[in-house]
mmCIF file of C-alpha atoms and ligand atoms in Angstrom:
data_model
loop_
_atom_site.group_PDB
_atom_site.id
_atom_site.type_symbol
_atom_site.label_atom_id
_atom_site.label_comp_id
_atom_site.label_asym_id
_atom_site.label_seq_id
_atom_site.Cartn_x
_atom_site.Cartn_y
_atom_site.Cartn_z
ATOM 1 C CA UNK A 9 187.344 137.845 224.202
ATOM 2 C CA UNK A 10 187.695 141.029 222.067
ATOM 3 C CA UNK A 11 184.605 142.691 220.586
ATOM 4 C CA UNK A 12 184.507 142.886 216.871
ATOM 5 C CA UNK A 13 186.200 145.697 215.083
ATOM 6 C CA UNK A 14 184.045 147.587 213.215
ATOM 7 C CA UNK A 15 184.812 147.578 209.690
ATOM 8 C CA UNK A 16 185.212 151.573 209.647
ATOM 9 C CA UNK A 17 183.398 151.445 206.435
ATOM 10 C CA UNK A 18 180.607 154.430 205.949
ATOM 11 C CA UNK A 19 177.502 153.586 205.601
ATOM 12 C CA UNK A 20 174.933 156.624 204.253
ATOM 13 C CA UNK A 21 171.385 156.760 204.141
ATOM 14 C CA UNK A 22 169.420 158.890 201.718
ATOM 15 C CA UNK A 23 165.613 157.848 202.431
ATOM 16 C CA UNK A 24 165.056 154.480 202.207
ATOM 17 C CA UNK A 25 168.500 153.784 200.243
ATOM 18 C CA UNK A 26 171.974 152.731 201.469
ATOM 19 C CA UNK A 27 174.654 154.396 200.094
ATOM 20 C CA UNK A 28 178.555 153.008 200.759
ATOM 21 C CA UNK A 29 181.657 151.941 199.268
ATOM 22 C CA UNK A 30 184.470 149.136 199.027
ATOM 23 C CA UNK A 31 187.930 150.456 199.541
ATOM 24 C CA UNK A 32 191.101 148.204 198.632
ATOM 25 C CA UNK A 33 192.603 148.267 201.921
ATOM 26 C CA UNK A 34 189.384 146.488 203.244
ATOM 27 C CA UNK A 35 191.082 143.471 204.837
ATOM 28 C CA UNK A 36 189.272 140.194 204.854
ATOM 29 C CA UNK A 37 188.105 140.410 208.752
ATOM 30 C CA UNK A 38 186.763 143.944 207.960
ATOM 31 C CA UNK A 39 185.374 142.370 204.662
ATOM 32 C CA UNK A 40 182.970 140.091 206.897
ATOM 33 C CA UNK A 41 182.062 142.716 209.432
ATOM 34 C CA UNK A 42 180.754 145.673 206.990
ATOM 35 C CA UNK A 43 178.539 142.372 205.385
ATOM 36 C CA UNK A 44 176.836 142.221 209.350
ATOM 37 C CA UNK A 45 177.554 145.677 210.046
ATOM 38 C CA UNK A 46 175.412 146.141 206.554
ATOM 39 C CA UNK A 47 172.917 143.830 206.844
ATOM 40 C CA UNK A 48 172.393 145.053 210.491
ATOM 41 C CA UNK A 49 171.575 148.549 209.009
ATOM 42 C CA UNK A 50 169.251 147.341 205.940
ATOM 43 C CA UNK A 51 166.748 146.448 208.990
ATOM 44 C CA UNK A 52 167.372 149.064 211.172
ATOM 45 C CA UNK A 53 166.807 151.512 208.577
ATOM 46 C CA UNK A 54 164.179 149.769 206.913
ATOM 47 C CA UNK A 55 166.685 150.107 203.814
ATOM 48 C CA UNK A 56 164.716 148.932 200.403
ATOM 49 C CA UNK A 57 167.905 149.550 198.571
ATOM 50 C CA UNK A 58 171.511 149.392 198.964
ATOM 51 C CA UNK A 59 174.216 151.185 196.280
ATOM 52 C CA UNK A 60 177.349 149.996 197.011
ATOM 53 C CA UNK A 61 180.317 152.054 195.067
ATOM 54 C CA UNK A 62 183.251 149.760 193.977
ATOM 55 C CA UNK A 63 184.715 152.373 191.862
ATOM 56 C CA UNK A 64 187.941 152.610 193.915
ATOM 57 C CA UNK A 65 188.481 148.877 193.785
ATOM 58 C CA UNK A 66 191.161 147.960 191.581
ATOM 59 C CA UNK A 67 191.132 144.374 191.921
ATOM 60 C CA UNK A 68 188.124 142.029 192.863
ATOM 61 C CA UNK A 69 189.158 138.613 193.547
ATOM 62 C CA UNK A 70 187.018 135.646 194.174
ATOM 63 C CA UNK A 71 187.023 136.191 198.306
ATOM 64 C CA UNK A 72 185.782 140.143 197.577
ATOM 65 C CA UNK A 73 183.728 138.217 194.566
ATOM 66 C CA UNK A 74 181.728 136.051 196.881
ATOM 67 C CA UNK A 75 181.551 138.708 199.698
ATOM 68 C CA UNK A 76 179.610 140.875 196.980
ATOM 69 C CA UNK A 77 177.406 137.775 195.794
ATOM 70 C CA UNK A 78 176.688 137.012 199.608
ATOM 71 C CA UNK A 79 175.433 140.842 200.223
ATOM 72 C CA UNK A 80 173.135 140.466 197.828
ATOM 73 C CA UNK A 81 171.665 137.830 198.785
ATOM 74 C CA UNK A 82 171.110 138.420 202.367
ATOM 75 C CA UNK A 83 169.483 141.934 201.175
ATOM 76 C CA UNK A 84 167.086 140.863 199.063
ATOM 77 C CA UNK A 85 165.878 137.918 201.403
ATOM 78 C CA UNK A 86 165.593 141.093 203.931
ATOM 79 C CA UNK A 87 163.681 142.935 201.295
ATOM 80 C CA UNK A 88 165.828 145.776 199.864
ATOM 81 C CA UNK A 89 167.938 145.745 196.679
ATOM 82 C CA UNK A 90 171.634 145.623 195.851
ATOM 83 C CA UNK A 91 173.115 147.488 193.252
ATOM 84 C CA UNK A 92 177.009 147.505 192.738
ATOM 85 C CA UNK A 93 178.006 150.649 190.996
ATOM 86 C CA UNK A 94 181.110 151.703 189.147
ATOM 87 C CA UNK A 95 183.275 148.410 189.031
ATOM 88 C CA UNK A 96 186.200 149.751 186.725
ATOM 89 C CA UNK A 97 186.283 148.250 183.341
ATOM 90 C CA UNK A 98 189.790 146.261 183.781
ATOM 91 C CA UNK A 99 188.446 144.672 187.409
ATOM 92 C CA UNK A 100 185.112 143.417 185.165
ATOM 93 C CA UNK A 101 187.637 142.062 182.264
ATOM 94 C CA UNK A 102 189.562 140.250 184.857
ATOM 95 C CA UNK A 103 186.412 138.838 186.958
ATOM 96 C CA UNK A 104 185.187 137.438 183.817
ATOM 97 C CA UNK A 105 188.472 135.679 183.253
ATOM 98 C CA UNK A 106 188.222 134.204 186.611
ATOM 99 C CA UNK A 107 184.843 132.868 185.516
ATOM 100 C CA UNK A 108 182.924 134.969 188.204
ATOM 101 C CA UNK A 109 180.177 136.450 186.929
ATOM 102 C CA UNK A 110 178.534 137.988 190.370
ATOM 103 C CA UNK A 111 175.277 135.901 188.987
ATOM 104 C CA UNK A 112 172.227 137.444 190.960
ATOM 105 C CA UNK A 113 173.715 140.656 191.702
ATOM 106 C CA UNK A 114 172.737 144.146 190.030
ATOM 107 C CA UNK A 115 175.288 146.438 188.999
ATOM 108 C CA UNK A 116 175.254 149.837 187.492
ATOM 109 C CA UNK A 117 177.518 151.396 185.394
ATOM 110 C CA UNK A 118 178.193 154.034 188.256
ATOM 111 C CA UNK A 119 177.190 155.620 191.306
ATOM 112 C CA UNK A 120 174.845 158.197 189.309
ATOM 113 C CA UNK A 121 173.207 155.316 187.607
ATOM 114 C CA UNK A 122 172.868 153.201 190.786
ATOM 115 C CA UNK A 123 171.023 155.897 192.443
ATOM 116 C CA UNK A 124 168.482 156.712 189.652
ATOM 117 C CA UNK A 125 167.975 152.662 189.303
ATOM 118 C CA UNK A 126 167.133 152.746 192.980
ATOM 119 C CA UNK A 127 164.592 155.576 192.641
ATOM 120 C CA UNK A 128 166.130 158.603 192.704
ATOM 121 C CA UNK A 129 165.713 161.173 190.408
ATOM 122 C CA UNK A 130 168.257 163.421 189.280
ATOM 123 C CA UNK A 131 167.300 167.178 189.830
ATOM 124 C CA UNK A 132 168.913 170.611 189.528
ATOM 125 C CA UNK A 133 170.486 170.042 193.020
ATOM 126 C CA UNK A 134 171.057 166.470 193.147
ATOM 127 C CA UNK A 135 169.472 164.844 197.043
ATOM 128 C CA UNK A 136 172.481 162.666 195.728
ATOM 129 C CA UNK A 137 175.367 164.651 195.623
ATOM 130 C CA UNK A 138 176.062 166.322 198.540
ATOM 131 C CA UNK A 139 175.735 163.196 200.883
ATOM 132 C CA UNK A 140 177.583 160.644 198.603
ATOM 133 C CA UNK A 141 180.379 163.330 198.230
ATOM 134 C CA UNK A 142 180.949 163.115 201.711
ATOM 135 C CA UNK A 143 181.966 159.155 201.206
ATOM 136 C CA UNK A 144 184.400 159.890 198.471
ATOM 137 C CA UNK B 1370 201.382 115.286 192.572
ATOM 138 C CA UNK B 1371 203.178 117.622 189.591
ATOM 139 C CA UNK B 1372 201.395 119.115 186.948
ATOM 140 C CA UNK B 1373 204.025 120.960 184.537
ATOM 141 C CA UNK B 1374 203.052 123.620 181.481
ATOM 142 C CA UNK B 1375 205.103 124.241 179.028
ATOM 143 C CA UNK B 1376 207.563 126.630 180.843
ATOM 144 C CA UNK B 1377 207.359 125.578 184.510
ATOM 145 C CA UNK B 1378 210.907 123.729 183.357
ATOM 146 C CA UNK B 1379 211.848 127.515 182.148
ATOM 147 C CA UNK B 1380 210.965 128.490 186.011
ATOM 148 C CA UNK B 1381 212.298 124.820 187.263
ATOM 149 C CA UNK B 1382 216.221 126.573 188.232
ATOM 150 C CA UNK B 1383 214.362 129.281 190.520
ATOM 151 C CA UNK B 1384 211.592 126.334 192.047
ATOM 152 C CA UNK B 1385 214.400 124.213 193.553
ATOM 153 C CA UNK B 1386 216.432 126.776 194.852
ATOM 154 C CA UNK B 1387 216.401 126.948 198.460
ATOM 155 C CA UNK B 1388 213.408 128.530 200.662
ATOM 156 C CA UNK B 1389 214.203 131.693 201.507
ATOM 157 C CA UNK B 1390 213.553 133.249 205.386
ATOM 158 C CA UNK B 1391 210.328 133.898 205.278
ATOM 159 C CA UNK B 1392 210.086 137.905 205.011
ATOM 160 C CA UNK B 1393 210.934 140.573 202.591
ATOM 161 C CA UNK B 1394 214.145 139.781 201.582
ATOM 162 C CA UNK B 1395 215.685 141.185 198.524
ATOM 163 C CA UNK B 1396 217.814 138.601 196.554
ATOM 164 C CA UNK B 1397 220.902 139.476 194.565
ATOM 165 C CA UNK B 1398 218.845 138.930 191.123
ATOM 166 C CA UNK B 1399 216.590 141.307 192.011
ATOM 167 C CA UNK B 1400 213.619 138.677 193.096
ATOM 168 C CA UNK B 1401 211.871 140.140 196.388
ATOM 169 C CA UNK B 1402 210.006 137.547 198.639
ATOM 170 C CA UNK B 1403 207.360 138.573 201.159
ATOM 171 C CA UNK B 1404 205.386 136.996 204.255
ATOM 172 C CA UNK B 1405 202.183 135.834 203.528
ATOM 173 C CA UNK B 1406 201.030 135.229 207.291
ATOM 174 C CA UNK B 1407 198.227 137.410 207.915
ATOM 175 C CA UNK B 1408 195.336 139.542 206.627
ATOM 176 C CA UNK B 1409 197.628 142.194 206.180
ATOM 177 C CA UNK B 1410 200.454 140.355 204.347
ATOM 178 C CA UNK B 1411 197.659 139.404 201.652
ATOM 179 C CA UNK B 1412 196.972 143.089 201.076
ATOM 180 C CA UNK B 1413 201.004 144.041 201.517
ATOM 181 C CA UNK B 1414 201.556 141.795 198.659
ATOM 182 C CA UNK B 1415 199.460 142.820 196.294
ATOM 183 C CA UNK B 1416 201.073 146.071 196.188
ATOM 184 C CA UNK B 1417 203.945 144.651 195.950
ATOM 185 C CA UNK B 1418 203.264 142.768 193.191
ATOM 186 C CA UNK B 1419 201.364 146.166 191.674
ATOM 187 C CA UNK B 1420 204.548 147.872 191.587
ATOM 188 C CA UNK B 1421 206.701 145.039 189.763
ATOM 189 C CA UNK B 1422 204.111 145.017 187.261
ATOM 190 C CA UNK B 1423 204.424 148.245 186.432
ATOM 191 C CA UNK B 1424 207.870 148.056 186.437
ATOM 192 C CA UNK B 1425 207.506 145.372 183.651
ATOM 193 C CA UNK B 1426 205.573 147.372 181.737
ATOM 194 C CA UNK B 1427 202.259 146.144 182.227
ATOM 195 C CA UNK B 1428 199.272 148.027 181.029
ATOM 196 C CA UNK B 1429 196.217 148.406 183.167
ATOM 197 C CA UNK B 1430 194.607 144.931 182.289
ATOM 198 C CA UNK B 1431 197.357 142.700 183.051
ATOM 199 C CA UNK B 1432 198.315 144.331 185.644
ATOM 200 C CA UNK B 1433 195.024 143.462 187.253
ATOM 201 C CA UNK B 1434 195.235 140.009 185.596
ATOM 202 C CA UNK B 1435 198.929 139.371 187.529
ATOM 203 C CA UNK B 1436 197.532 140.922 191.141
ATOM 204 C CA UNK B 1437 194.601 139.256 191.119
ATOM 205 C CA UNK B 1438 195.969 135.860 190.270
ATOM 206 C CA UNK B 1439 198.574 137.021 193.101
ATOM 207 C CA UNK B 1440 196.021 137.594 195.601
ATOM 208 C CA UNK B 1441 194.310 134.364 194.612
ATOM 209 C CA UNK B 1442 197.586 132.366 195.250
ATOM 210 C CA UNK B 1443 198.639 133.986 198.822
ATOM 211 C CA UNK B 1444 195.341 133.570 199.714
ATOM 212 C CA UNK B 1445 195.263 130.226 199.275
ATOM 213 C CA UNK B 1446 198.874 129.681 200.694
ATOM 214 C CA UNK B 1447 197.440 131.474 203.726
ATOM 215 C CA UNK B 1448 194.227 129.978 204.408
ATOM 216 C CA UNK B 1449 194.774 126.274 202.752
ATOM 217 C CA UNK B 1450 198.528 126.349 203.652
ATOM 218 C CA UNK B 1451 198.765 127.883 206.739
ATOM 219 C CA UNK B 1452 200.464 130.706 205.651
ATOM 220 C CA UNK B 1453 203.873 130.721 203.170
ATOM 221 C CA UNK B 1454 205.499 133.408 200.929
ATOM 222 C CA UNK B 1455 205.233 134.898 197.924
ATOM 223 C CA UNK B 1456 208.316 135.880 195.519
ATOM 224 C CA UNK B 1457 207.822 138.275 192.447
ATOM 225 C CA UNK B 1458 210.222 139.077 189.690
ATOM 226 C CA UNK B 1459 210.698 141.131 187.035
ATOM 227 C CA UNK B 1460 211.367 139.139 184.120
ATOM 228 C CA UNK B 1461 212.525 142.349 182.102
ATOM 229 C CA UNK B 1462 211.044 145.228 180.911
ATOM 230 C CA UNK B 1463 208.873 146.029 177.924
ATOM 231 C CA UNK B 1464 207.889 144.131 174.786
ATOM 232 C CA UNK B 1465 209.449 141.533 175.936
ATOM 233 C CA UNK B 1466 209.294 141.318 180.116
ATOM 234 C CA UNK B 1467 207.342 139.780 182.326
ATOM 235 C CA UNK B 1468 206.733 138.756 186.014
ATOM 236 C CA UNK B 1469 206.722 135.423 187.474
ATOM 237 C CA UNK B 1470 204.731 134.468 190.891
ATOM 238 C CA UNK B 1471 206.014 131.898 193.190
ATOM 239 C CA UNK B 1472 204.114 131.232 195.794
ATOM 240 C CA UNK B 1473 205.041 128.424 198.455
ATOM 241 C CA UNK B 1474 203.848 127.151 201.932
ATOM 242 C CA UNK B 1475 204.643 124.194 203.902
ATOM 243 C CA UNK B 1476 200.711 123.023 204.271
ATOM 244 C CA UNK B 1477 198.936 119.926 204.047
ATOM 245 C CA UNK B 1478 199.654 119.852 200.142
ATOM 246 C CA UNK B 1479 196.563 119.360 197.309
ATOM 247 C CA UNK B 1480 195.808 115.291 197.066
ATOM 248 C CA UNK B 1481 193.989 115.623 193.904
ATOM 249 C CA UNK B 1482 195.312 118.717 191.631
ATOM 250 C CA UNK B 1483 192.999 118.172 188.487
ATOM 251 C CA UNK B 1484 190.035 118.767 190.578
ATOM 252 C CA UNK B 1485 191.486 121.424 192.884
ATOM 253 C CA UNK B 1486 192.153 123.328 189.399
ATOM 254 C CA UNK B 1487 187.993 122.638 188.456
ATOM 255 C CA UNK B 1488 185.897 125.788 188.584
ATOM 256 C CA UNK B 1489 183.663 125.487 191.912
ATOM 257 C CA UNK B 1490 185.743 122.572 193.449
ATOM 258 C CA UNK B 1491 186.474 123.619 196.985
ATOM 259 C CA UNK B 1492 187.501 122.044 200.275
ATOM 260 C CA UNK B 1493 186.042 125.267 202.101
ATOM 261 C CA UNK B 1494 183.546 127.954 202.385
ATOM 262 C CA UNK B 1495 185.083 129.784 199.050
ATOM 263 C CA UNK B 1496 183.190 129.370 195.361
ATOM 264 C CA UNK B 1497 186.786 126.999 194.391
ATOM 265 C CA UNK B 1498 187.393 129.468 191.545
ATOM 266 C CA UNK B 1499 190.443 130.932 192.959
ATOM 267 C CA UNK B 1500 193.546 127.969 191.388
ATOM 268 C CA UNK B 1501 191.651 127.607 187.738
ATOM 269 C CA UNK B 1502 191.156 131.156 187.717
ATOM 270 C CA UNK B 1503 194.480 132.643 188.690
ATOM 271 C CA UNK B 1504 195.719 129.731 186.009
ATOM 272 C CA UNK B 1505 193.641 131.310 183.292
ATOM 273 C CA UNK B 1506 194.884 134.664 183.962
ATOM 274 C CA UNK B 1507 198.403 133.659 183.571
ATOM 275 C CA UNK B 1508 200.375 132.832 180.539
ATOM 276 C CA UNK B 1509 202.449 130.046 182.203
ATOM 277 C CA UNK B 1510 201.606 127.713 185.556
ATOM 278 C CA UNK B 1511 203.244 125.215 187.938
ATOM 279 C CA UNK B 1512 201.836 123.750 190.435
ATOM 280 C CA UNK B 1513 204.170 121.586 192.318
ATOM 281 C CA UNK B 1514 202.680 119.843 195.493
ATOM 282 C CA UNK B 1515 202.865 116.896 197.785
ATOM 283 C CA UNK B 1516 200.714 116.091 200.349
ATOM 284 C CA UNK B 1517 202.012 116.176 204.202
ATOM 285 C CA UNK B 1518 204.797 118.477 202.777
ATOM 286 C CA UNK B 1519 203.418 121.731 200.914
ATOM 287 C CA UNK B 1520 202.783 123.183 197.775
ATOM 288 C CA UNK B 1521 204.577 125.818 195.325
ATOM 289 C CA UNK B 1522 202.872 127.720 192.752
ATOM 290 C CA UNK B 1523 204.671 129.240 189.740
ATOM 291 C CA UNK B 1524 202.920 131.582 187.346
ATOM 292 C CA UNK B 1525 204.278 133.917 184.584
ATOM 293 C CA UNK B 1526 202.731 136.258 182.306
ATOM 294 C CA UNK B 1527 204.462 137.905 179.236
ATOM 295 C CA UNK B 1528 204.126 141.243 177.771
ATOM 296 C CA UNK B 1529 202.743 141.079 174.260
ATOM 297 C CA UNK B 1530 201.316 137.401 174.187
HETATM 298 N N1 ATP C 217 198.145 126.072 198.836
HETATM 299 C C1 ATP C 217 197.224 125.104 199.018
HETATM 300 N N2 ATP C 217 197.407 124.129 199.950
HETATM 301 C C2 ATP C 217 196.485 123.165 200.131
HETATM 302 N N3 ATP C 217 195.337 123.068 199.434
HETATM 303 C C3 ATP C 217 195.095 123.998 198.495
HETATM 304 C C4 ATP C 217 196.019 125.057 198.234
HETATM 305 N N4 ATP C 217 195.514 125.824 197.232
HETATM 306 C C5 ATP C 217 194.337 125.280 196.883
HETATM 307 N N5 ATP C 217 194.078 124.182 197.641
HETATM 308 C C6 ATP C 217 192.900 123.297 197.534
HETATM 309 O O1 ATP C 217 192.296 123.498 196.277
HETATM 310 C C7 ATP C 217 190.928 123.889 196.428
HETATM 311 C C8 ATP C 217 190.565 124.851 195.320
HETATM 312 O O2 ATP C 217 191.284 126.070 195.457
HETATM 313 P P1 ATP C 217 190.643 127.393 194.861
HETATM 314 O O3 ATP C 217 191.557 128.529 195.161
HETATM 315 O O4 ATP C 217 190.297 127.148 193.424
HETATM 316 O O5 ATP C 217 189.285 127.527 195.654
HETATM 317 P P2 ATP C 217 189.040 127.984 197.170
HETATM 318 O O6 ATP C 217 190.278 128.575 197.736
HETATM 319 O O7 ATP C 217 188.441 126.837 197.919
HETATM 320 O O8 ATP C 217 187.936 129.113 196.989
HETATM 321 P P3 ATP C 217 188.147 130.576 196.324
HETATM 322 O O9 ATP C 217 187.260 130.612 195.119
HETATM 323 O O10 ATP C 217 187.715 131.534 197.381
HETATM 324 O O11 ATP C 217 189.585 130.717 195.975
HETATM 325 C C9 ATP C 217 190.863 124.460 197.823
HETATM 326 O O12 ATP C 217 189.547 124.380 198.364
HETATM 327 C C10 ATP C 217 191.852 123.594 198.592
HETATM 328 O O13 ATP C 217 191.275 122.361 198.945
HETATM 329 MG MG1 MG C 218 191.328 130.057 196.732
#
């Protein structure tokens, strides 16, 4: 029997948040691995929140949909807090069309905003930048 | 079971002509038609189906409308159907173009199409939004299916409608 392939997907931490991101070549398989290989980390880490950057997605359909809805859930039952940042404007027009409206999760209008929601403050050298540049 | 809109008789020559091979194949009237077998085919296809949109003309919206519903359908052909194909083409360009969707397997066909079109119906572990969705996101949809046999799914969206 094979071992699971990791999903490849980077997972940061800055303090006590989780900083990663969706890409569109995430297959399904993957899909379901970074959700373990995430909620895995969130109590490793002791995580209490979680920004996950969909701002390179240019299409969410109702499989990456629920995977979203599913993260958040397991998070918060494990204490920390989801926030999806950056979803581009046509991929929310299109979700809403599909009559998905990723009901319990947070989102943020993008990565910047995500952060500060989670606690950190912005300040003449972002903690932020540096370290989320490096997933981008 | 058959549920026709208005313009699945419009599609109704290209629906009963003949299965292709499964595979990308490019027809001589310009229709390609790709595997939808694996994980990878479902991602293969929506670029695919990317491009002709842009070809059509397509602006940034419905283009995500059209490869959504796309990846909605092969989806479903794959994991419901046990995998089929997927044929795009480019119903001309501009004002006036659009793309139609045809998406086929040989599966276990849909016994009871009303409900498999009703938001959060579902036979599986998926939130059943996937049919009614990729329905609402089209302009025109045929679904075509008989149980023991397989199902075909035609969808068409127009520029400026
Ligand atoms: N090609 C198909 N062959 C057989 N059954 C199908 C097919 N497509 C859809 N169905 C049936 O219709 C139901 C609804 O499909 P729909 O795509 O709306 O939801 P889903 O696939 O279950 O979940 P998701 O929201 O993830 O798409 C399915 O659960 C399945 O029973
Ligand atoms: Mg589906």
């Amino acid at each position: 029997m094979n071992a699971p392939r990791p999903s490849a997907v980077p997972i940061l931490r800055l303090g006590d948040v989780l900083v990663t991101g969706l890409l569109n070549e995430l297959d399904d398989t993957s899909a379901l691995t970074f959700t373990d290989e995430l909620t895995e980390r969130i109590v490793a880490d002791g995580a209490r929140g979680v920004l996950i950057d969909v701002s390179r997605l240019d299409l969410i359909d109702s499989f990456v949909a629920r995977t979203l809805t599913e993260l958040a859930t397991m998070a918060r039952l494990l204490g920390a807090r989801v926030i999806v940042a950056g979803m581009r404007p046509a991929v929310a027009i299109t979700l809403v069309e599909l009559g998905l409206q990723l009901k319990g999760v947070e989102t943020a209008l993008n990565a910047e905003q995500g952060m500060h929601a989670l606690g950190w403050q912005q300040t003449a050298r972002s903690p932020r930048g540096d370290a989320y540049d490096a997933l981008r | 079971m058959t549920l026709y809109d208005e313009a699945f008789a419009r599609g109704a020559r290209h629906a009963d002509a003949p299965l292709r091979p499964v595979g990308l194949d490019v027809a001589p009237d310009g229709a390609q038609t790709h595997a939808v077998m694996s994980e990878q085919d479902l991602l293969t296809v929506r670029h695919a189906v990317r491009s002709a949109t842009v070809a059509a003309g397509f602006a940034l919206v419905d283009q995500t409308r059209i490869v959504t519903a796309a990846s909605e359908l092969a989806r479903n052909a794959y994991v419901h159907g046990g995998g089929g194909s997927l044929t795009i083409e480019v119903l001309g360009h501009g004002a006036r173009g659009g793309v139609r969707l045809t998406v086929r397997d040989n599966g276990p066909g849909i016994p009871d199409l009303d409900k498999a079109l009703t938001d959060g119906w579902t036979t599986g572990t998926g939130l059943g939004h996937g049919l009614g969705g990729a329905r609402r996101l089209m302009h025109e949809f045929g679904v075509d299916t008989t149980v023991g046999e397989g199902t075909t799914v035609t969808a068409v969206r127009w520029n400026n409608r």
